[in-house]
Amino acid sequence: MISKLVAWAEDRPRAIARMRRALGEYRVAGIKTTVPFFIWLLAQAEFVDATFHTTYLDEVLQARHGRPFVEPTPEVEEIAAIAAAVQAVLSPAPVGPQNGASSAACRGQWKSHARAEALRGM
């Protein structure tokens, strides 16, 4: 746990508003956090109205099928595309067979050759 956020107010709507503001001000760099999830959760009607139940979160997460809680901005998507292109250009060529044979076939040939050499020595 990096930090813990607690909000207090005279009533639930004000406490939720304070929590939203505080989460919007959070700045954590270098690691993924659950801040986007909690921002999303605080906006859900079931949470705001206090009508959620003990299995609410399980049901919602299952229905989301792993979708992110914050959609990437066009700027973030552009940065990701540039990073992927740079990685593709700068990464070394793949190591393996160059004649179109599969790497499994080359391993099989190497293994067969090693066995034949071992048998010759007997």
PDB file of C-alpha atoms in Angstrom, residues 3 8 14-15 20 28 32 39 43 52 54 59 69-71 74 84 87 90 92 95-96 98 100 106 111 113:
ATOM      1  CA  SER A   3      -1.240   5.504   0.739  1.00  0.00           C
ATOM      2  CA  TRP A   8     -15.148  12.901   6.136  1.00  0.00           C
ATOM      3  CA  ARG A  14     -20.267  15.852   0.592  1.00  0.00           C
ATOM      4  CA  ALA A  15     -17.920  13.059   1.657  1.00  0.00           C
ATOM      5  CA  ARG A  20     -13.535  12.646  -5.760  1.00  0.00           C
ATOM      6  CA  VAL A  28       1.640   8.693  -8.447  1.00  0.00           C
ATOM      7  CA  LYS A  32      -0.122   1.441 -11.830  1.00  0.00           C
ATOM      8  CA  ILE A  39     -12.763   7.487  -9.322  1.00  0.00           C
ATOM      9  CA  ALA A  43     -19.371   7.869  -9.891  1.00  0.00           C
ATOM     10  CA  PHE A  52     -24.791  -1.560  -3.491  1.00  0.00           C
ATOM     11  CA  THR A  54     -21.693  -7.375  -0.814  1.00  0.00           C
ATOM     12  CA  GLU A  59     -20.800  -8.659 -10.460  1.00  0.00           C
ATOM     13  CA  PHE A  69     -11.695   2.046 -15.843  1.00  0.00           C
ATOM     14  CA  VAL A  70     -10.210   4.994 -17.708  1.00  0.00           C
ATOM     15  CA  GLU A  71     -10.116   5.170 -21.483  1.00  0.00           C
ATOM     16  CA  PRO A  74      -5.647  10.343 -27.889  1.00  0.00           C
ATOM     17  CA  ALA A  84       5.890   0.638 -30.063  1.00  0.00           C
ATOM     18  CA  GLN A  87      10.806  -0.542 -29.870  1.00  0.00           C
ATOM     19  CA  LEU A  90      15.592  -0.577 -32.000  1.00  0.00           C
ATOM     20  CA  PRO A  92      17.494  -6.733 -32.277  1.00  0.00           C
ATOM     21  CA  VAL A  95      17.323 -15.125 -33.108  1.00  0.00           C
ATOM     22  CA  GLY A  96      16.418 -18.375 -34.782  1.00  0.00           C
ATOM     23  CA  GLN A  98      16.724 -17.858 -41.090  1.00  0.00           C
ATOM     24  CA  GLY A 100      12.154 -20.502 -43.136  1.00  0.00           C
ATOM     25  CA  CYS A 106      15.993 -26.744 -35.883  1.00  0.00           C
ATOM     26  CA  LYS A 111      19.000 -33.053 -31.057  1.00  0.00           C
ATOM     27  CA  HIS A 113      22.688 -34.744 -34.708  1.00  0.00           C
TER      28      HIS A 113
END
